Amino acid sequence: MELKKKAYIETYGCQMNISDSEIVASILETQNYESTTDIKAADLILLNTCSIRDNAEQRVRNRLNELHALKRKHPGLVIGLLGCMAERLKDKLLEEERHIDLIVGPDGYRQLPQLLEQVESGQKAINVLLSADETYADINPVRTGGSGVTAFISIMRGCENFCAYCVVPYTRGKERSRNPQTIIKEARELFDQGFREVTLLGQNVNSYHGEENGLPLDFPALLEQVASVNPLLRIRFATSHPKDISDTLLEVIAAHENICKSIHLPIQSGSTRMLGMMKRSYTRDWYMDRIAAIRRIIPGCAVTTDIIAGFCSETEEDHQETISAMRQVGYDYAYMFKYSERPNTIAARKYPDDVPEEVKSRRLDEIISLQQELSLKSNKLEIGKEYEVLAEGISKRSDQQLFGRTSQNKVVVFPRESYNPGDYVNVKILSCTAATLRGELKK
Ligand code: 5AD
Ligand code: SF4
């Protein structure tokens, strides 16, 4: 038997990239490659990259420098760049980073076998064609990293929202939905393998449009079908766009015990003027109306968000509106960023990046410390309550403790006793920090 070659894949950026890396691992396995977690043993190193902010790209550039040194020691080593940075920079990367052998954009992974052959014959290889219909629907991802309890299922690809700051529509192309049958099949197979939670992924899951028996199938309908795979399979999804998170969707979430009560709804800014310039197509009032609908239809639902500090022309008043919106919603958790201009986006073409770096930093700091306060406040309200927690793994601090999540996506650490990852455990919350809850078993 021919000895298998070893592929090491390193993933940067979003959950979508984690999911893509699993698809890549699966394609490579058909080509006499097996995945390794030992970079020193690798014959092929692939970086699955992110372009969303400049610092995401800088991290990859630094890593490439380190890999350059490794390649000098092992001249046969093949180095490839996948994902959004590959798509954004294309063959420019081959000129700038001479030790890269292979460049493949997010829609080109099926071509990897041919591209690798090309590399083996001594040429550089590149495929950065975007596709209108590639969804990798038939590919069974290799669940490389995870816990064996939670998994991602990619349900759509691409984005056509063209938010002014965002590079994604350029790196991931047109929006397309994966057919629902393959999604349900994947969820079923994951459950049968012992997985107990799936997260349905897309840049904007609310605009999912599948087809079943010739009839359209929207996201709420898909969600119901995935929820009915098994009541013991928890369902999460990301990301929702505030412009089209409908009451119908909220009602479906409320109606199914196993659809998690946690919604990620990126606000980006609390200022309607900023939202207009960002081309988010909603106002602050619209957003707050959607929050009110969540509170009304799904009491106890957690709400999390993304916030950008220091977008073009942002004034102190705009910033204060973000602060007041955070307080008004009382987010359970937030991902918070400084605005980073991305080449060729609408903002880069139309608006100067005119908020000084130190002002961006100060505003971001204010946003982060407010969120700390809000997260702590939200966690303190959990003390004394009981939750069903899905155990995901052994706590890093002690093998006598497990960690898991509530339906609201809050991390809980609790005594292990005879429980294992994958079990549902009733836990009473006793104490907390801004990041974690601690509890005791409730039998
Ligand atoms: N600068 C800073 N943050 C950005 N995001 C997207 N583009 C940029 C950018 N150019 C943030 C948004 C988005 C999240 C995934 O990343 O908040 O929701
Ligand atoms: Fe994901 Fe966006 Fe980064 Fe691409 S640019 S990896 S879509 S976060």
Short mmCIF file of C-alpha atoms and ligand atoms in Angstrom, two decimals:
data_model
loop_
_atom_site.label_atom_id
_atom_site.label_comp_id
_atom_site.label_asym_id
_atom_site.label_seq_id
_atom_site.Cartn_x
_atom_site.Cartn_y
_atom_site.Cartn_z
CA MET A 1 0.00 0.00 0.00
CA GLU A 2 1.23 3.46 -0.87
CA LEU A 3 2.13 5.49 2.20
CA LYS A 4 -0.32 8.35 2.76
CA LYS A 5 0.95 11.90 2.62
CA LYS A 6 0.21 14.17 5.54
CA ALA A 7 -1.74 17.41 5.28
CA TYR A 8 -1.77 20.07 7.98
CA ILE A 9 -4.53 22.67 7.71
CA GLU A 10 -4.46 25.84 9.80
CA THR A 11 -7.66 27.89 9.90
CA TYR A 12 -8.04 31.63 10.40
CA GLY A 13 -11.20 33.75 10.60
CA CYS A 14 -14.80 32.70 10.93
CA GLN A 15 -16.80 29.53 11.59
CA MET A 16 -17.39 29.31 7.86
CA ASN A 17 -13.66 28.85 7.39
CA ILE A 18 -13.58 26.08 10.01
CA SER A 19 -16.34 24.37 8.07
CA ASP A 20 -14.49 24.90 4.76
CA SER A 21 -11.31 23.38 6.21
CA GLU A 22 -13.31 20.24 7.01
CA ILE A 23 -14.49 20.12 3.39
CA VAL A 24 -10.89 20.54 2.20
CA ALA A 25 -9.73 17.72 4.52
CA SER A 26 -12.42 15.50 3.02
CA ILE A 27 -11.35 16.28 -0.57
CA LEU A 28 -7.72 15.60 0.33
CA GLU A 29 -8.60 12.23 1.86
CA THR A 30 -9.76 11.04 -1.54
CA GLN A 31 -6.26 11.90 -2.80
CA ASN A 32 -4.05 9.81 -0.62
CA TYR A 33 -3.67 12.49 2.02
CA GLU A 34 -4.51 12.13 5.68
CA SER A 35 -4.89 15.01 8.13
CA THR A 36 -2.22 15.56 10.74
CA THR A 37 -2.07 17.88 13.74
CA ASP A 38 1.73 17.72 13.73
CA ILE A 39 3.04 20.45 11.46
CA LYS A 40 6.55 18.99 11.48
CA ALA A 41 5.28 15.74 9.99
CA ALA A 42 3.38 17.50 7.18
CA ASP A 43 4.09 17.12 3.45
CA LEU A 44 1.46 19.75 2.70
CA ILE A 45 0.64 22.83 4.79
CA LEU A 46 -2.50 24.77 3.95
CA LEU A 47 -3.45 28.07 5.56
CA ASN A 48 -7.16 28.76 5.24
CA THR A 49 -7.12 32.53 5.50
CA CYS A 50 -9.30 35.52 6.39
CA SER A 51 -9.34 39.04 4.94
CA ILE A 52 -11.97 40.67 7.11
CA ARG A 53 -9.57 43.05 8.85
CA ASP A 54 -6.01 44.02 8.09
CA ASN A 55 -4.71 42.36 11.27
CA ALA A 56 -6.22 39.02 10.13
CA GLU A 57 -4.10 39.26 6.99
CA GLN A 58 -1.00 40.35 8.92
CA ARG A 59 -1.25 37.25 11.12
CA VAL A 60 -1.15 35.09 8.01
CA ARG A 61 1.80 37.05 6.59
CA ASN A 62 3.74 36.44 9.81
CA ARG A 63 2.89 32.79 9.71
CA LEU A 64 4.09 32.59 6.10
CA ASN A 65 7.46 33.93 7.19
CA GLU A 66 7.76 31.15 9.73
CA LEU A 67 6.75 28.59 7.12
CA HIS A 68 9.38 29.97 4.78
CA ALA A 69 12.03 28.95 7.31
CA LEU A 70 10.46 25.49 7.61
CA LYS A 71 10.47 25.08 3.84
CA ARG A 72 14.17 25.91 3.64
CA LYS A 73 14.79 22.92 5.90
CA HIS A 74 12.34 20.68 3.99
CA PRO A 75 12.48 21.65 0.32
CA GLY A 76 9.80 19.11 -0.68
CA LEU A 77 7.21 20.74 1.57
CA VAL A 78 4.20 22.14 -0.32
CA ILE A 79 2.65 25.34 1.03
CA GLY A 80 -0.78 26.50 -0.05
CA LEU A 81 -2.99 29.44 0.76
CA LEU A 82 -6.76 28.96 0.78
CA GLY A 83 -9.76 31.12 1.54
CA CYS A 84 -10.50 34.81 1.48
CA MET A 85 -6.95 36.15 1.29
CA ALA A 86 -6.24 33.83 -1.63
CA GLU A 87 -9.32 35.17 -3.36
CA ARG A 88 -8.58 38.81 -2.60
CA LEU A 89 -4.92 38.87 -3.59
CA LYS A 90 -4.85 36.14 -6.23
CA ASP A 91 -1.57 35.78 -8.18
CA LYS A 92 -0.15 38.88 -6.50
CA LEU A 93 0.49 36.56 -3.57
CA LEU A 94 2.67 34.30 -5.70
CA GLU A 95 4.87 37.30 -6.49
CA GLU A 96 4.98 38.59 -2.92
CA GLU A 97 5.39 35.27 -1.12
CA ARG A 98 7.66 33.22 -3.34
CA HIS A 99 7.57 30.09 -1.23
CA ILE A 100 3.83 29.59 -1.76
CA ASP A 101 3.11 26.79 -4.24
CA LEU A 102 -0.65 26.86 -4.33
CA ILE A 103 -3.44 29.47 -4.16
CA VAL A 104 -7.07 28.38 -3.99
CA GLY A 105 -10.12 30.58 -3.38
CA PRO A 106 -13.25 29.47 -1.45
CA ASP A 107 -15.01 28.07 -4.53
CA GLY A 108 -12.04 26.16 -5.94
CA TYR A 109 -11.52 23.35 -3.44
CA ARG A 110 -12.86 20.63 -5.75
CA GLN A 111 -9.91 21.38 -8.04
CA LEU A 112 -7.37 20.67 -5.29
CA PRO A 113 -6.40 17.20 -6.64
CA GLN A 114 -5.52 18.59 -10.09
CA LEU A 115 -3.83 21.63 -8.59
CA LEU A 116 -1.70 19.45 -6.33
CA GLU A 117 -0.67 17.35 -9.33
CA GLN A 118 0.39 20.53 -11.06
CA VAL A 119 2.49 21.46 -8.02
CA GLU A 120 4.05 17.99 -7.98
CA SER A 121 5.10 18.48 -11.58
CA GLY A 122 7.05 21.53 -10.46
CA GLN A 123 4.66 24.35 -11.35
CA LYS A 124 2.82 26.82 -9.18
CA ALA A 125 -0.95 26.32 -9.17
CA ILE A 126 -3.81 28.77 -8.73
CA ASN A 127 -7.60 28.68 -8.87
CA VAL A 128 -9.47 31.76 -7.71
CA LEU A 129 -12.59 31.43 -9.84
CA LEU A 130 -15.76 32.25 -7.94
CA SER A 131 -18.79 30.14 -8.69
CA ALA A 132 -22.51 30.93 -8.81
CA ASP A 133 -23.57 27.48 -7.67
CA GLU A 134 -20.82 25.63 -5.77
CA THR A 135 -22.10 24.58 -2.32
CA TYR A 136 -19.99 21.42 -1.77
CA ALA A 137 -23.40 19.85 -1.01
CA ASP A 138 -22.27 16.29 -1.68
CA ILE A 139 -19.01 16.45 0.27
CA ASN A 140 -18.99 14.83 3.67
CA PRO A 141 -16.77 17.04 5.83
CA VAL A 142 -14.09 15.37 7.97
CA ARG A 143 -14.73 16.61 11.51
CA THR A 144 -11.11 17.31 12.26
CA GLY A 145 -10.76 19.53 15.28
CA GLY A 146 -13.87 19.43 17.40
CA SER A 147 -15.17 17.69 20.45
CA GLY A 148 -17.33 15.06 18.75
CA VAL A 149 -20.31 16.81 20.35
CA THR A 150 -20.82 19.98 18.29
CA ALA A 151 -20.43 20.45 14.53
CA PHE A 152 -20.94 23.06 11.83
CA ILE A 153 -23.14 22.50 8.80
CA SER A 154 -22.71 25.00 6.02
CA ILE A 155 -26.14 25.76 4.49
CA MET A 156 -25.30 28.58 2.14
CA ARG A 157 -22.29 30.38 0.70
CA GLY A 158 -21.44 33.85 -0.47
CA CYS A 159 -23.03 37.20 0.31
CA GLU A 160 -24.63 39.91 -1.78
CA ASN A 161 -25.40 42.46 0.89
CA PHE A 162 -22.39 44.63 0.08
CA CYS A 163 -22.14 46.36 3.45
CA ALA A 164 -19.84 49.28 2.72
CA TYR A 165 -16.99 48.12 4.99
CA CYS A 166 -17.01 44.45 4.09
CA VAL A 167 -14.73 42.39 1.87
CA VAL A 168 -16.82 39.19 2.00
CA PRO A 169 -18.98 39.73 -1.12
CA TYR A 170 -15.72 40.07 -3.09
CA THR A 171 -13.97 37.06 -1.56
CA ARG A 172 -16.90 34.66 -1.29
CA GLY A 173 -18.98 35.67 -4.29
CA LYS A 174 -22.66 35.32 -5.00
CA GLU A 175 -25.11 34.04 -2.48
CA ARG A 176 -26.28 30.46 -3.04
CA SER A 177 -28.16 27.96 -0.90
CA ARG A 178 -27.34 24.31 -0.46
CA ASN A 179 -30.12 21.86 -1.19
CA PRO A 180 -32.10 20.97 1.95
CA GLN A 181 -31.98 17.17 1.51
CA THR A 182 -28.20 17.11 1.86
CA ILE A 183 -28.39 19.37 4.92
CA ILE A 184 -30.92 17.12 6.69
CA LYS A 185 -28.90 14.04 5.74
CA GLU A 186 -25.76 15.57 7.20
CA ALA A 187 -27.58 16.48 10.44
CA ARG A 188 -28.94 12.93 10.71
CA GLU A 189 -25.55 11.37 10.15
CA LEU A 190 -23.96 13.65 12.73
CA PHE A 191 -26.58 12.67 15.28
CA ASP A 192 -26.03 8.97 14.55
CA GLN A 193 -22.29 9.49 15.09
CA GLY A 194 -22.96 10.90 18.56
CA PHE A 195 -22.99 14.64 17.83
CA ARG A 196 -25.57 16.50 19.89
CA GLU A 197 -25.44 20.05 18.50
CA VAL A 198 -25.22 21.47 14.99
CA THR A 199 -24.72 25.08 13.98
CA LEU A 200 -26.18 25.97 10.59
CA LEU A 201 -23.82 28.40 8.91
CA GLY A 202 -24.21 31.10 6.32
CA GLN A 203 -23.29 34.77 5.92
CA ASN A 204 -26.98 35.60 6.14
CA VAL A 205 -29.02 32.53 7.01
CA ASN A 206 -32.34 34.39 6.87
CA SER A 207 -32.10 34.64 3.13
CA TYR A 208 -31.66 30.87 2.70
CA HIS A 209 -33.78 29.76 -0.23
CA GLY A 210 -33.78 26.05 -0.86
CA GLU A 211 -36.13 23.93 -2.90
CA GLU A 212 -38.03 20.79 -2.00
CA ASN A 213 -40.19 18.87 -4.49
CA GLY A 214 -40.10 21.86 -6.80
CA LEU A 215 -41.38 24.20 -4.07
CA PRO A 216 -39.39 26.92 -2.33
CA LEU A 217 -38.16 26.20 1.19
CA ASP A 218 -37.14 29.15 3.37
CA PHE A 219 -34.98 29.30 6.48
CA PRO A 220 -37.74 28.87 9.09
CA ALA A 221 -38.95 25.76 7.22
CA LEU A 222 -35.40 24.37 7.00
CA LEU A 223 -34.86 25.03 10.69
CA GLU A 224 -38.03 23.06 11.55
CA GLN A 225 -36.85 20.14 9.47
CA VAL A 226 -33.43 20.07 11.12
CA ALA A 227 -35.08 20.38 14.55
CA SER A 228 -37.22 17.33 13.81
CA VAL A 229 -34.17 15.12 13.10
CA ASN A 230 -34.13 14.27 16.82
CA PRO A 231 -35.27 16.15 19.93
CA LEU A 232 -31.83 15.43 21.45
CA LEU A 233 -30.06 17.31 18.66
CA ARG A 234 -29.60 20.98 19.52
CA ILE A 235 -29.69 23.48 16.68
CA ARG A 236 -27.91 26.84 16.49
CA PHE A 237 -27.44 29.11 13.49
CA ALA A 238 -25.35 32.09 12.45
CA THR A 239 -25.46 34.77 11.21
CA SER A 240 -28.77 36.62 10.99
CA HIS A 241 -29.11 39.98 9.29
CA PRO A 242 -31.42 42.36 11.19
CA LYS A 243 -33.10 43.46 7.97
CA ASP A 244 -34.83 40.12 7.52
CA ILE A 245 -35.16 38.33 10.84
CA SER A 246 -38.88 37.63 10.67
CA ASP A 247 -41.50 36.92 13.33
CA THR A 248 -42.09 33.58 11.58
CA LEU A 249 -38.47 32.62 12.29
CA LEU A 250 -38.79 33.72 15.93
CA GLU A 251 -41.99 31.67 16.28
CA VAL A 252 -40.23 28.56 14.96
CA ILE A 253 -37.41 29.07 17.47
CA ALA A 254 -39.92 29.51 20.30
CA ALA A 255 -41.87 26.40 19.29
CA HIS A 256 -38.96 23.95 19.37
CA GLU A 257 -37.25 23.06 22.61
CA ASN A 258 -34.10 21.94 20.78
CA ILE A 259 -33.61 25.16 18.78
CA CYS A 260 -31.30 27.14 21.03
CA LYS A 261 -32.55 30.34 22.59
CA SER A 262 -29.71 32.53 21.48
CA ILE A 263 -29.66 34.90 18.52
CA HIS A 264 -26.61 36.56 17.05
CA LEU A 265 -27.83 39.82 15.53
CA PRO A 266 -24.98 42.12 14.45
CA ILE A 267 -25.90 45.77 15.01
CA GLN A 268 -22.52 47.23 13.87
CA SER A 269 -23.49 50.71 15.09
CA GLY A 270 -26.25 52.29 17.17
CA SER A 271 -26.33 55.39 14.97
CA THR A 272 -28.83 55.45 12.11
CA ARG A 273 -26.56 57.83 10.20
CA MET A 274 -23.66 55.34 10.45
CA LEU A 275 -25.94 52.43 9.52
CA GLY A 276 -26.95 54.34 6.39
CA MET A 277 -23.34 54.93 5.38
CA MET A 278 -22.55 51.30 6.15
CA LYS A 279 -25.39 50.29 3.79
CA ARG A 280 -26.90 48.06 6.43
CA SER A 281 -30.45 48.81 5.16
CA TYR A 282 -32.01 49.19 8.60
CA THR A 283 -32.28 52.01 11.13
CA ARG A 284 -31.69 51.91 14.86
CA ASP A 285 -35.48 51.93 15.36
CA TRP A 286 -35.93 48.96 13.03
CA TYR A 287 -33.24 47.05 14.90
CA MET A 288 -34.83 47.84 18.27
CA ASP A 289 -38.21 46.70 16.93
CA ARG A 290 -36.62 43.32 16.06
CA ILE A 291 -35.14 43.11 19.58
CA ALA A 292 -38.61 43.82 21.01
CA ALA A 293 -40.00 41.01 18.83
CA ILE A 294 -37.34 38.61 20.17
CA ARG A 295 -38.18 39.57 23.77
CA ARG A 296 -41.91 39.16 23.10
CA ILE A 297 -41.83 35.89 21.15
CA ILE A 298 -38.90 34.12 22.86
CA PRO A 299 -38.72 35.25 26.52
CA GLY A 300 -35.32 34.50 28.02
CA CYS A 301 -33.55 34.43 24.65
CA ALA A 302 -29.91 35.55 24.70
CA VAL A 303 -28.89 38.22 22.19
CA THR A 304 -25.33 38.70 20.99
CA THR A 305 -23.89 41.10 18.45
CA ASP A 306 -21.01 42.48 16.38
CA ILE A 307 -19.92 46.10 16.75
CA ILE A 308 -17.53 48.21 14.69
CA ALA A 309 -15.89 51.23 16.36
CA GLY A 310 -14.65 54.18 14.35
CA PHE A 311 -16.25 53.71 10.94
CA CYS A 312 -15.70 56.57 8.45
CA SER A 313 -16.77 59.98 9.79
CA GLU A 314 -18.06 58.51 13.09
CA THR A 315 -18.54 61.37 15.57
CA GLU A 316 -18.60 61.26 19.34
CA GLU A 317 -22.43 61.45 19.13
CA ASP A 318 -22.54 58.45 16.80
CA HIS A 319 -20.29 56.56 19.19
CA GLN A 320 -22.55 57.48 22.14
CA GLU A 321 -25.49 56.07 20.20
CA THR A 322 -23.66 52.75 19.96
CA ILE A 323 -23.06 52.88 23.70
CA SER A 324 -26.72 53.63 24.41
CA ALA A 325 -27.89 50.90 22.01
CA MET A 326 -25.70 48.38 23.86
CA ARG A 327 -27.30 49.40 27.15
CA GLN A 328 -30.78 49.37 25.65
CA VAL A 329 -30.42 45.79 24.35
CA GLY A 330 -28.26 44.55 27.24
CA TYR A 331 -26.25 42.17 25.06
CA ASP A 332 -25.16 38.90 26.60
CA TYR A 333 -21.99 38.87 24.51
CA ALA A 334 -20.43 40.91 21.70
CA TYR A 335 -17.63 40.67 19.15
CA MET A 336 -16.12 44.13 18.98
CA PHE A 337 -13.76 45.54 16.35
CA LYS A 338 -11.98 48.66 15.23
CA TYR A 339 -12.91 49.63 11.70
CA SER A 340 -10.26 48.41 9.29
CA GLU A 341 -10.42 49.74 5.73
CA ARG A 342 -10.44 46.93 3.16
CA PRO A 343 -9.22 47.72 -0.35
CA ASN A 344 -11.91 48.11 -3.05
CA THR A 345 -14.90 47.95 -0.72
CA ILE A 346 -17.57 50.63 -1.10
CA ALA A 347 -16.26 52.48 1.96
CA ALA A 348 -12.68 52.39 0.68
CA ARG A 349 -13.83 53.86 -2.64
CA LYS A 350 -16.28 56.44 -1.28
CA TYR A 351 -15.29 57.59 2.19
CA PRO A 352 -12.03 58.63 3.81
CA ASP A 353 -10.94 56.46 6.76
CA ASP A 354 -10.82 59.59 8.89
CA VAL A 355 -11.28 58.57 12.51
CA PRO A 356 -7.79 58.77 14.06
CA GLU A 357 -6.33 55.50 15.28
CA GLU A 358 -6.21 56.64 18.93
CA VAL A 359 -9.86 57.69 18.79
CA LYS A 360 -10.84 54.31 17.34
CA SER A 361 -8.89 52.59 20.12
CA ARG A 362 -10.43 54.67 22.86
CA ARG A 363 -13.96 54.08 21.55
CA LEU A 364 -13.32 50.37 21.21
CA ASP A 365 -12.03 50.27 24.79
CA GLU A 366 -15.19 51.97 26.00
CA ILE A 367 -17.32 49.49 24.08
CA ILE A 368 -15.37 46.53 25.45
CA SER A 369 -15.57 47.66 29.05
CA LEU A 370 -19.28 48.33 28.76
CA GLN A 371 -19.77 44.85 27.32
CA GLN A 372 -17.83 43.36 30.24
CA GLU A 373 -20.25 45.09 32.57
CA LEU A 374 -23.29 43.89 30.57
CA SER A 375 -22.02 40.29 30.32
CA LEU A 376 -21.37 40.19 34.07
CA LYS A 377 -24.80 41.64 34.79
CA SER A 378 -26.46 39.10 32.49
CA ASN A 379 -24.52 36.22 34.09
CA LYS A 380 -25.35 37.36 37.64
CA LEU A 381 -29.03 37.05 36.78
CA GLU A 382 -28.43 33.33 36.16
CA ILE A 383 -27.33 32.63 39.73
CA GLY A 384 -29.85 30.36 41.46
CA LYS A 385 -31.45 29.25 38.17
CA GLU A 386 -31.36 25.73 36.75
CA TYR A 387 -30.36 24.89 33.20
CA GLU A 388 -30.03 21.90 30.97
CA VAL A 389 -26.40 21.98 29.89
CA LEU A 390 -24.96 20.01 26.99
CA ALA A 391 -21.56 18.78 28.19
CA GLU A 392 -18.91 19.47 25.54
CA GLY A 393 -15.64 18.51 27.18
CA ILE A 394 -13.41 18.20 30.21
CA SER A 395 -12.59 21.52 31.87
CA LYS A 396 -9.05 22.78 31.19
CA ARG A 397 -8.48 23.47 34.87
CA SER A 398 -9.56 20.12 36.33
CA ASP A 399 -10.44 16.68 34.98
CA GLN A 400 -13.04 16.44 37.75
CA GLN A 401 -15.04 19.18 36.01
CA LEU A 402 -16.91 19.32 32.71
CA PHE A 403 -17.80 22.36 30.65
CA GLY A 404 -20.80 22.81 28.43
CA ARG A 405 -23.35 25.36 27.30
CA THR A 406 -26.88 26.35 28.12
CA SER A 407 -29.38 26.81 25.32
CA GLN A 408 -28.56 30.54 25.68
CA ASN A 409 -24.97 29.68 24.69
CA LYS A 410 -23.48 30.48 28.08
CA VAL A 411 -20.50 28.41 29.16
CA VAL A 412 -21.02 26.49 32.41
CA VAL A 413 -18.41 24.56 34.42
CA PHE A 414 -19.75 21.85 36.72
CA PRO A 415 -18.68 18.63 38.55
CA ARG A 416 -18.10 15.69 36.28
CA GLU A 417 -19.11 12.78 38.50
CA SER A 418 -20.26 10.08 36.08
CA TYR A 419 -21.14 12.38 33.16
CA ASN A 420 -19.37 12.54 29.82
CA PRO A 421 -19.16 14.96 26.89
CA GLY A 422 -22.36 14.59 24.86
CA ASP A 423 -24.58 14.17 27.94
CA TYR A 424 -27.35 16.57 28.87
CA VAL A 425 -26.95 17.56 32.51
CA ASN A 426 -29.20 19.61 34.79
CA VAL A 427 -27.11 22.21 36.55
CA LYS A 428 -27.96 24.84 39.15
CA ILE A 429 -25.88 28.00 38.73
CA LEU A 430 -23.99 29.03 41.88
CA SER A 431 -21.54 31.74 40.79
CA CYS A 432 -20.14 33.50 37.74
CA THR A 433 -17.58 35.75 36.07
CA ALA A 434 -18.32 37.87 32.97
CA ALA A 435 -17.26 34.88 30.85
CA THR A 436 -18.29 31.71 32.70
CA LEU A 437 -20.96 30.28 34.97
CA ARG A 438 -20.23 27.70 37.67
CA GLY A 439 -22.80 25.27 38.93
CA GLU A 440 -23.69 22.14 40.86
CA LEU A 441 -25.43 19.01 39.60
CA LYS A 442 -29.15 18.95 40.09
CA LYS A 443 -30.40 15.39 40.11
N1 5AD B 1 -13.47 46.39 9.84
C1 5AD B 1 -13.82 45.99 11.08
N2 5AD B 1 -14.72 45.03 11.32
C2 5AD B 1 -15.32 44.45 10.26
N3 5AD B 1 -16.26 43.49 10.19
C3 5AD B 1 -16.50 43.24 8.88
N4 5AD B 1 -15.75 44.03 8.10
C4 5AD B 1 -15.00 44.80 8.94
C5 5AD B 1 -14.04 45.82 8.74
N5 5AD B 1 -13.70 46.23 7.51
C6 5AD B 1 -16.88 42.88 11.35
C7 5AD B 1 -18.39 43.07 11.36
C8 5AD B 1 -18.89 41.70 10.99
C9 5AD B 1 -17.87 40.81 11.60
C10 5AD B 1 -17.84 39.42 11.06
O1 5AD B 1 -16.65 41.47 11.35
O2 5AD B 1 -18.78 43.42 12.66
O3 5AD B 1 -20.19 41.46 11.47
FE1 SF4 B 2 -14.88 34.49 7.05
FE2 SF4 B 2 -15.23 36.97 6.21
FE3 SF4 B 2 -12.88 36.24 7.14
FE4 SF4 B 2 -13.75 35.35 4.77
S1 SF4 B 2 -13.29 37.45 5.29
S2 SF4 B 2 -12.81 34.14 6.40
S3 SF4 B 2 -15.94 35.15 5.16
S4 SF4 B 2 -14.75 36.36 8.31
#
